[in-house]
């Protein structure tokens, strides 16, 4: 074992210096630019910023106001179905209702259908954590211990697939749109795929590897509030089943607010609807499955177009207008203070 004194510098040896190296960087001798704030530069900055924000804000607000949107609340109009769904024993009984509305003008371009929920809090921490990302990636179907509790397994040990409170509360109303033409009802073609983000469809959600989905999910059961297993979510398109189902992916992207809307369908632009939705009488045929009365919620169905700035939300435009107004008013206040002080300085100089 070495003596502790062997680490001390010997007599005659130079002790290491603790001073930083004599370089331009460490001695802070690098050239620097320090702006000289003058009244002209300060006022021009405020006024230019204000003009820019006001211009962008006006453009965004006008763009948002040009969006064509129709929103219908069907919470009360489907009250009979709502009462039926409040009793959980009626889960296997079908209930349908219809909503009639009229388009006075054509809605041209891409038309999107949304469902909206009000007073549904998806931002609760326990609710947001109630999912299994490993299961949604197809790594392990049978999740015994996870944050999905109590929606993880049934009492007999059968695993729920998909597990968690988010998946269990998935919106499951079915909404179809019909167009009345010459006393006949024409169903508007709707696209149920291509509505989710590419990263969700190809990165965050994957089905387990198997020659078919029914065998991949063998030995599992659907969540309590579901009417069909996960591998039969879309009986018309096999590629839209399992964890990569577009409706399921969009629902699993929880909202930050209690009132929100999710993309449900897109109008397929073919034949009579090649340019959008023509003016006339329409009917929503709704298969009512999602109860909202117990938590005092509301349900909406929305038809909307989009513009270059997005949907009909004017929040971003209003934020730009407020910022531009604040910058412009600050510029005028600074100008007034400067003129007052300069006038006062001139007065004393004459004295």
CSV table of C-alpha atoms in Angstrom, one decimal:
chain,number,residue,atom,x,y,z
A,1,UNK,CA,0.0,0.0,0.0
A,2,UNK,CA,1.4,3.3,-1.0
A,3,UNK,CA,2.0,6.1,1.5
A,4,UNK,CA,-0.5,9.0,1.3
A,5,UNK,CA,2.4,11.4,1.2
A,6,UNK,CA,3.6,9.9,-2.1
A,7,UNK,CA,0.8,11.9,-3.9
A,8,UNK,CA,2.0,15.2,-2.6
A,9,UNK,CA,4.4,17.2,-4.9
A,10,UNK,CA,8.0,16.7,-4.0
A,11,UNK,CA,10.4,19.5,-3.1
A,12,UNK,CA,11.5,21.4,-6.1
A,13,UNK,CA,8.6,20.3,-8.3
A,14,UNK,CA,6.1,22.9,-9.6
A,15,UNK,CA,2.6,22.7,-8.3
A,16,UNK,CA,-0.1,22.5,-11.0
A,17,UNK,CA,-1.8,25.8,-11.5
A,18,UNK,CA,-5.6,26.1,-11.1
A,19,UNK,CA,-5.8,29.1,-13.4
A,20,UNK,CA,-7.5,28.7,-16.7
A,21,UNK,CA,-5.4,28.5,-19.9
A,22,UNK,CA,-4.3,31.7,-21.4
A,23,UNK,CA,-6.5,31.4,-24.5
A,24,UNK,CA,-9.0,33.8,-26.0
A,25,UNK,CA,-11.9,31.5,-25.2
A,26,UNK,CA,-11.1,30.8,-21.5
A,27,UNK,CA,-9.9,34.4,-20.9
A,28,UNK,CA,-13.0,35.8,-22.5
A,29,UNK,CA,-11.2,37.8,-25.1
A,30,UNK,CA,-13.3,36.6,-28.1
A,31,UNK,CA,-14.8,39.3,-30.2
A,32,UNK,CA,-18.4,40.0,-29.2
A,33,UNK,CA,-21.3,42.0,-30.7
A,34,UNK,CA,-23.2,44.2,-28.3
A,35,UNK,CA,-26.2,45.9,-29.8
A,36,UNK,CA,-26.5,49.6,-29.2
A,37,UNK,CA,-30.2,50.2,-28.3
A,38,UNK,CA,-31.3,53.5,-29.7
A,39,UNK,CA,-34.8,54.9,-29.8
A,40,UNK,CA,-35.0,54.3,-33.5
A,41,UNK,CA,-34.0,50.6,-33.3
A,42,UNK,CA,-36.4,49.9,-30.3
A,43,UNK,CA,-39.4,51.6,-31.9
A,44,UNK,CA,-38.8,50.0,-35.3
A,45,UNK,CA,-38.6,46.5,-33.6
A,46,UNK,CA,-41.9,47.0,-31.8
A,47,UNK,CA,-43.8,48.4,-34.8
A,48,UNK,CA,-42.4,45.8,-37.2
A,49,UNK,CA,-43.3,43.0,-34.9
A,50,UNK,CA,-46.8,44.4,-34.3
A,51,UNK,CA,-47.4,44.8,-38.0
A,52,UNK,CA,-46.2,41.3,-38.8
A,53,UNK,CA,-48.4,39.7,-36.0
A,54,UNK,CA,-51.4,41.7,-37.0
A,55,UNK,CA,-51.1,40.8,-40.6
A,56,UNK,CA,-50.7,37.1,-39.9
A,57,UNK,CA,-53.5,37.2,-37.3
A,58,UNK,CA,-55.9,38.8,-39.8
A,59,UNK,CA,-55.0,36.2,-42.4
A,60,UNK,CA,-55.5,33.3,-40.0
A,61,UNK,CA,-58.9,34.6,-38.7
A,62,UNK,CA,-60.2,35.2,-42.2
A,63,UNK,CA,-59.0,31.7,-43.2
A,64,UNK,CA,-60.7,30.1,-40.2
A,65,UNK,CA,-63.9,31.9,-40.8
A,66,UNK,CA,-64.0,30.6,-44.4
A,67,UNK,CA,-64.3,27.0,-43.2
A,68,UNK,CA,-67.7,25.5,-43.9
A,69,UNK,CA,-68.9,23.6,-40.9
A,70,UNK,CA,-72.2,22.0,-39.7
A,71,UNK,CA,-72.5,20.7,-36.2
A,72,UNK,CA,-75.5,18.8,-34.9
A,73,UNK,CA,-76.0,17.8,-31.3
A,74,UNK,CA,-77.8,14.4,-31.1
A,75,UNK,CA,-77.7,13.8,-27.4
A,76,UNK,CA,-81.4,14.8,-26.9
A,77,UNK,CA,-82.6,13.8,-30.4
A,78,UNK,CA,-81.6,10.2,-29.6
A,79,UNK,CA,-83.0,10.2,-26.0
A,80,UNK,CA,-84.7,6.9,-26.4
A,81,UNK,CA,-81.5,5.2,-27.3
A,82,UNK,CA,-79.7,7.0,-24.5
A,83,UNK,CA,-82.1,5.7,-21.9
A,84,UNK,CA,-81.7,2.2,-23.3
A,85,UNK,CA,-77.9,2.3,-23.1
A,86,UNK,CA,-77.9,3.5,-19.5
A,87,UNK,CA,-78.8,0.0,-18.5
A,88,UNK,CA,-75.7,-2.1,-19.1
A,89,UNK,CA,-77.8,-5.3,-19.5
A,90,UNK,CA,-79.0,-3.9,-22.9
A,91,UNK,CA,-75.6,-3.9,-24.5
A,92,UNK,CA,-76.6,-6.4,-27.1
A,93,UNK,CA,-79.8,-4.6,-28.1
A,94,UNK,CA,-79.5,-2.4,-31.2
A,95,UNK,CA,-80.9,1.1,-31.2
A,96,UNK,CA,-81.0,3.5,-34.2
A,97,UNK,CA,-81.9,7.1,-34.6
A,98,UNK,CA,-81.9,9.6,-37.5
A,99,UNK,CA,-81.1,13.3,-37.8
A,100,UNK,CA,-82.3,15.3,-40.8
A,101,UNK,CA,-80.7,18.5,-41.9
A,102,UNK,CA,-80.5,20.7,-45.0
A,103,UNK,CA,-77.5,22.2,-46.9
A,104,UNK,CA,-78.5,25.4,-48.5
A,105,UNK,CA,-75.2,25.7,-50.4
A,106,UNK,CA,-72.8,23.2,-51.8
A,107,UNK,CA,-69.8,22.3,-49.7
A,108,UNK,CA,-67.0,22.0,-52.1
A,109,UNK,CA,-63.6,20.4,-51.6
A,110,UNK,CA,-62.6,17.8,-49.1
A,111,UNK,CA,-65.3,17.2,-46.5
A,112,UNK,CA,-64.5,15.6,-43.1
A,113,UNK,CA,-66.8,14.0,-40.6
A,114,UNK,CA,-66.0,14.3,-36.9
A,115,UNK,CA,-67.7,13.1,-33.7
A,116,UNK,CA,-67.5,15.5,-30.8
A,117,UNK,CA,-67.7,14.8,-27.1
A,118,UNK,CA,-68.4,17.3,-24.3
A,119,UNK,CA,-67.6,16.9,-20.6
A,120,UNK,CA,-65.6,13.8,-21.2
A,121,UNK,CA,-62.3,14.1,-19.3
A,122,UNK,CA,-59.5,12.1,-21.0
A,123,UNK,CA,-56.8,14.2,-19.3
A,124,UNK,CA,-57.2,12.4,-15.9
A,125,UNK,CA,-53.8,10.9,-15.0
A,126,UNK,CA,-55.1,7.4,-14.1
A,127,UNK,CA,-57.0,7.3,-17.3
A,128,UNK,CA,-54.1,8.4,-19.5
A,129,UNK,CA,-51.8,5.8,-17.9
A,130,UNK,CA,-54.2,3.0,-18.3
A,131,UNK,CA,-52.7,1.4,-21.4
A,132,UNK,CA,-49.9,-1.0,-22.4
A,133,UNK,CA,-47.6,0.3,-25.1
A,134,UNK,CA,-45.9,-3.1,-25.3
A,135,UNK,CA,-49.2,-4.8,-26.0
A,136,UNK,CA,-50.2,-2.2,-28.6
A,137,UNK,CA,-46.9,-2.9,-30.4
A,138,UNK,CA,-47.8,-6.5,-30.7
A,139,UNK,CA,-45.0,-7.8,-28.5
A,140,UNK,CA,-47.1,-9.5,-25.8
A,141,UNK,CA,-50.9,-10.0,-26.1
A,142,UNK,CA,-51.2,-11.4,-22.6
A,143,UNK,CA,-50.4,-8.6,-20.2
A,144,UNK,CA,-50.8,-9.8,-16.6
A,145,UNK,CA,-49.3,-7.0,-14.6
A,146,UNK,CA,-49.4,-3.5,-16.1
A,147,UNK,CA,-50.9,-0.1,-15.6
A,148,UNK,CA,-54.1,-1.3,-17.3
A,149,UNK,CA,-55.6,-2.4,-14.0
A,150,UNK,CA,-58.5,-2.9,-13.3
A,151,UNK,CA,-59.1,-3.5,-17.1
A,152,UNK,CA,-56.3,-6.0,-17.5
A,153,UNK,CA,-57.9,-9.5,-16.9
A,154,UNK,CA,-61.3,-10.9,-16.0
A,155,UNK,CA,-61.9,-12.7,-12.8
A,156,UNK,CA,-61.2,-16.1,-14.5
A,157,UNK,CA,-57.8,-14.9,-15.6
A,158,UNK,CA,-58.7,-14.3,-19.3
A,159,UNK,CA,-56.7,-11.2,-20.5
A,160,UNK,CA,-58.5,-8.3,-22.0
A,161,UNK,CA,-57.3,-7.2,-25.4
A,162,UNK,CA,-56.7,-4.4,-25.7
A,163,UNK,CA,-56.3,-3.6,-22.0
A,164,UNK,CA,-56.8,-0.4,-20.2
A,165,UNK,CA,-59.5,2.2,-19.5
A,166,UNK,CA,-58.8,4.2,-22.7
A,167,UNK,CA,-59.4,1.2,-24.9
A,168,UNK,CA,-62.4,0.1,-22.9
A,169,UNK,CA,-64.2,3.5,-23.3
A,170,UNK,CA,-63.7,3.7,-27.0
A,171,UNK,CA,-66.3,5.6,-28.9
A,172,UNK,CA,-68.4,3.0,-30.8
A,173,UNK,CA,-71.4,4.9,-32.3
A,174,UNK,CA,-71.8,4.1,-36.0
A,175,UNK,CA,-72.7,7.1,-38.2
A,176,UNK,CA,-73.8,6.9,-41.9
A,177,UNK,CA,-74.8,9.8,-44.1
A,178,UNK,CA,-77.5,9.7,-46.7
A,179,UNK,CA,-78.4,12.2,-49.4
A,180,UNK,CA,-82.1,12.7,-50.5
A,181,UNK,CA,-82.4,12.9,-54.3
A,182,UNK,CA,-85.7,12.6,-56.2
A,183,UNK,CA,-87.5,10.9,-53.2
A,184,UNK,CA,-84.7,8.3,-53.0
A,185,UNK,CA,-81.9,8.0,-50.4
A,186,UNK,CA,-78.4,7.8,-51.7
A,187,UNK,CA,-75.7,6.7,-49.2
A,188,UNK,CA,-72.7,9.1,-49.2
A,189,UNK,CA,-69.5,7.1,-49.6
A,190,UNK,CA,-67.2,7.5,-46.7
A,191,UNK,CA,-63.6,6.6,-46.2
A,192,UNK,CA,-62.7,4.9,-42.9
A,193,UNK,CA,-59.0,4.4,-43.5
A,194,UNK,CA,-56.2,6.9,-44.0
A,195,UNK,CA,-57.4,9.1,-41.2
A,196,UNK,CA,-54.7,8.4,-38.7
A,197,UNK,CA,-51.1,9.7,-38.6
A,198,UNK,CA,-48.4,7.7,-40.4
A,199,UNK,CA,-46.3,7.5,-37.3
A,200,UNK,CA,-49.2,5.9,-35.4
A,201,UNK,CA,-50.0,3.4,-38.1
A,202,UNK,CA,-46.5,2.3,-38.8
A,203,UNK,CA,-44.6,3.0,-35.5
A,204,UNK,CA,-46.7,3.1,-32.4
A,205,UNK,CA,-49.3,0.5,-33.2
A,206,UNK,CA,-48.6,-3.0,-34.7
A,207,UNK,CA,-50.5,-6.3,-34.8
A,208,UNK,CA,-48.8,-9.4,-33.4
A,209,UNK,CA,-47.2,-11.5,-36.0
A,210,UNK,CA,-49.4,-14.5,-37.0
A,211,UNK,CA,-50.9,-16.0,-40.1
A,212,UNK,CA,-54.3,-14.5,-39.1
A,213,UNK,CA,-55.5,-12.2,-36.3
A,214,UNK,CA,-58.0,-14.5,-34.8
A,215,UNK,CA,-55.2,-17.0,-33.9
A,216,UNK,CA,-53.0,-14.2,-32.7
A,217,UNK,CA,-55.6,-13.1,-30.2
A,218,UNK,CA,-56.7,-16.7,-29.2
A,219,UNK,CA,-57.3,-17.1,-25.5
A,220,UNK,CA,-58.1,-13.4,-25.0
A,221,UNK,CA,-61.4,-11.5,-24.6
A,222,UNK,CA,-62.7,-8.1,-25.7
A,223,UNK,CA,-63.0,-5.3,-23.1
A,224,UNK,CA,-66.2,-5.2,-21.1
A,225,UNK,CA,-67.8,-2.3,-23.0
A,226,UNK,CA,-66.9,-3.6,-26.5
A,227,UNK,CA,-69.4,-5.4,-28.7
A,228,UNK,CA,-66.9,-7.2,-30.9
A,229,UNK,CA,-63.3,-8.4,-30.5
A,230,UNK,CA,-60.4,-6.3,-31.7
A,231,UNK,CA,-59.7,-8.5,-34.7
A,232,UNK,CA,-63.3,-7.8,-36.0
A,233,UNK,CA,-63.4,-4.0,-35.7
A,234,UNK,CA,-63.7,-3.7,-39.5
A,235,UNK,CA,-65.4,-6.7,-41.1
A,236,UNK,CA,-65.1,-5.2,-44.6
A,237,UNK,CA,-61.3,-4.5,-44.6
A,238,UNK,CA,-59.0,-7.1,-43.0
A,239,UNK,CA,-56.1,-4.6,-43.1
A,240,UNK,CA,-58.0,-2.2,-40.9
A,241,UNK,CA,-58.4,-4.7,-38.0
A,242,UNK,CA,-56.6,-5.2,-34.7
A,243,UNK,CA,-54.4,-2.5,-33.2
A,244,UNK,CA,-54.0,-0.7,-36.5
A,245,UNK,CA,-57.7,0.1,-36.9
A,246,UNK,CA,-57.9,3.8,-37.6
A,247,UNK,CA,-60.9,4.4,-35.3
A,248,UNK,CA,-59.0,2.7,-32.5
A,249,UNK,CA,-55.8,4.6,-33.1
A,250,UNK,CA,-57.5,8.0,-33.2
A,251,UNK,CA,-59.3,7.2,-29.9
A,252,UNK,CA,-56.1,6.2,-28.2
A,253,UNK,CA,-54.7,9.7,-28.8
A,254,UNK,CA,-56.2,11.3,-25.7
A,255,UNK,CA,-57.4,14.9,-25.7
A,256,UNK,CA,-56.1,17.6,-23.3
A,257,UNK,CA,-59.5,19.1,-22.8
A,258,UNK,CA,-63.0,17.9,-21.8
A,259,UNK,CA,-64.6,19.1,-25.0
A,260,UNK,CA,-63.0,17.6,-28.1
A,261,UNK,CA,-63.6,16.2,-31.6
A,262,UNK,CA,-62.0,13.3,-33.4
A,263,UNK,CA,-61.9,12.6,-37.1
A,264,UNK,CA,-64.3,9.8,-37.9
A,265,UNK,CA,-64.7,9.6,-41.7
A,266,UNK,CA,-63.9,11.4,-45.0
A,267,UNK,CA,-66.3,11.9,-47.8
A,268,UNK,CA,-65.1,9.9,-50.8
A,269,UNK,CA,-65.2,12.2,-53.8
A,270,UNK,CA,-66.8,10.0,-56.5
A,271,UNK,CA,-69.8,10.2,-58.8
A,272,UNK,CA,-72.3,12.7,-57.5
A,273,UNK,CA,-70.0,13.7,-54.7
A,274,UNK,CA,-66.9,14.3,-56.8
A,275,UNK,CA,-66.7,18.0,-55.9
A,276,UNK,CA,-68.0,17.6,-52.3
A,277,UNK,CA,-71.5,17.6,-50.9
A,278,UNK,CA,-74.2,19.2,-53.1
A,279,UNK,CA,-76.9,21.3,-51.6
A,280,UNK,CA,-80.0,19.4,-50.5
A,281,UNK,CA,-81.5,17.3,-47.8
A,282,UNK,CA,-79.4,14.9,-45.8
A,283,UNK,CA,-79.9,12.4,-43.0
A,284,UNK,CA,-77.6,11.0,-40.4
A,285,UNK,CA,-78.3,7.4,-39.5
A,286,UNK,CA,-76.8,6.6,-36.1
A,287,UNK,CA,-76.4,3.3,-34.4
A,288,UNK,CA,-76.4,4.6,-30.8
A,289,UNK,CA,-73.9,2.6,-28.5
A,290,UNK,CA,-72.0,5.2,-26.5
A,291,UNK,CA,-73.9,6.5,-23.4
A,292,UNK,CA,-73.1,10.0,-22.1
A,293,UNK,CA,-75.9,10.8,-19.7
A,294,UNK,CA,-74.3,9.5,-16.5
A,295,UNK,CA,-71.4,12.0,-16.8
A,296,UNK,CA,-73.6,14.8,-18.1
A,297,UNK,CA,-71.9,14.7,-21.5
A,298,UNK,CA,-73.1,15.7,-25.0
A,299,UNK,CA,-72.4,14.2,-28.4
A,300,UNK,CA,-72.1,16.0,-31.7
A,301,UNK,CA,-71.6,15.0,-35.3
A,302,UNK,CA,-69.7,17.5,-37.4
A,303,UNK,CA,-69.2,18.0,-41.2
A,304,UNK,CA,-66.4,20.4,-41.9
A,305,UNK,CA,-63.9,21.5,-44.6
A,306,UNK,CA,-60.3,22.5,-44.1
A,307,UNK,CA,-58.2,25.3,-45.4
A,308,UNK,CA,-54.4,26.0,-45.6
A,309,UNK,CA,-54.4,26.9,-41.9
A,310,UNK,CA,-56.3,23.9,-40.7
A,311,UNK,CA,-59.8,23.7,-39.4
A,312,UNK,CA,-62.3,26.3,-38.0
A,313,UNK,CA,-60.4,27.0,-34.8
A,314,UNK,CA,-59.5,30.8,-34.7
A,315,UNK,CA,-57.4,30.5,-31.5
A,316,UNK,CA,-54.0,30.9,-33.3
A,317,UNK,CA,-55.2,33.9,-35.3
A,318,UNK,CA,-56.6,35.6,-32.2
A,319,UNK,CA,-53.3,35.0,-30.4
A,320,UNK,CA,-51.4,36.7,-33.2
A,321,UNK,CA,-53.8,39.6,-33.1
A,322,UNK,CA,-53.4,40.0,-29.3
A,323,UNK,CA,-49.6,39.9,-29.6
A,324,UNK,CA,-49.5,42.3,-32.5
A,325,UNK,CA,-51.8,44.8,-30.7
A,326,UNK,CA,-49.7,44.5,-27.5
A,327,UNK,CA,-46.4,45.2,-29.5
A,328,UNK,CA,-48.0,48.1,-31.3
A,329,UNK,CA,-49.4,49.7,-28.2
A,330,UNK,CA,-46.0,49.3,-26.4
A,331,UNK,CA,-44.4,51.1,-29.3
A,332,UNK,CA,-46.8,54.0,-29.0
A,333,UNK,CA,-46.2,54.2,-25.2
A,334,UNK,CA,-42.5,54.2,-25.6
A,335,UNK,CA,-42.8,56.9,-28.3
A,336,UNK,CA,-44.9,59.1,-26.0
A,337,UNK,CA,-42.4,58.7,-23.1
A,338,UNK,CA,-39.5,59.5,-25.4
A,339,UNK,CA,-41.2,62.7,-26.8
A,340,UNK,CA,-42.1,63.8,-23.3
A,341,UNK,CA,-38.5,63.3,-22.0
A,342,UNK,CA,-37.0,65.0,-25.0
A,343,UNK,CA,-39.3,68.0,-24.6
A,344,UNK,CA,-38.4,68.2,-20.9
A,345,UNK,CA,-34.6,68.0,-21.8
A,346,UNK,CA,-34.9,70.7,-24.4
A,347,UNK,CA,-36.7,73.0,-21.8
A,348,UNK,CA,-33.9,72.6,-19.2
A,349,UNK,CA,-31.2,73.2,-21.9
A,350,UNK,CA,-32.8,76.5,-22.8
A,351,UNK,CA,-32.7,77.5,-19.1
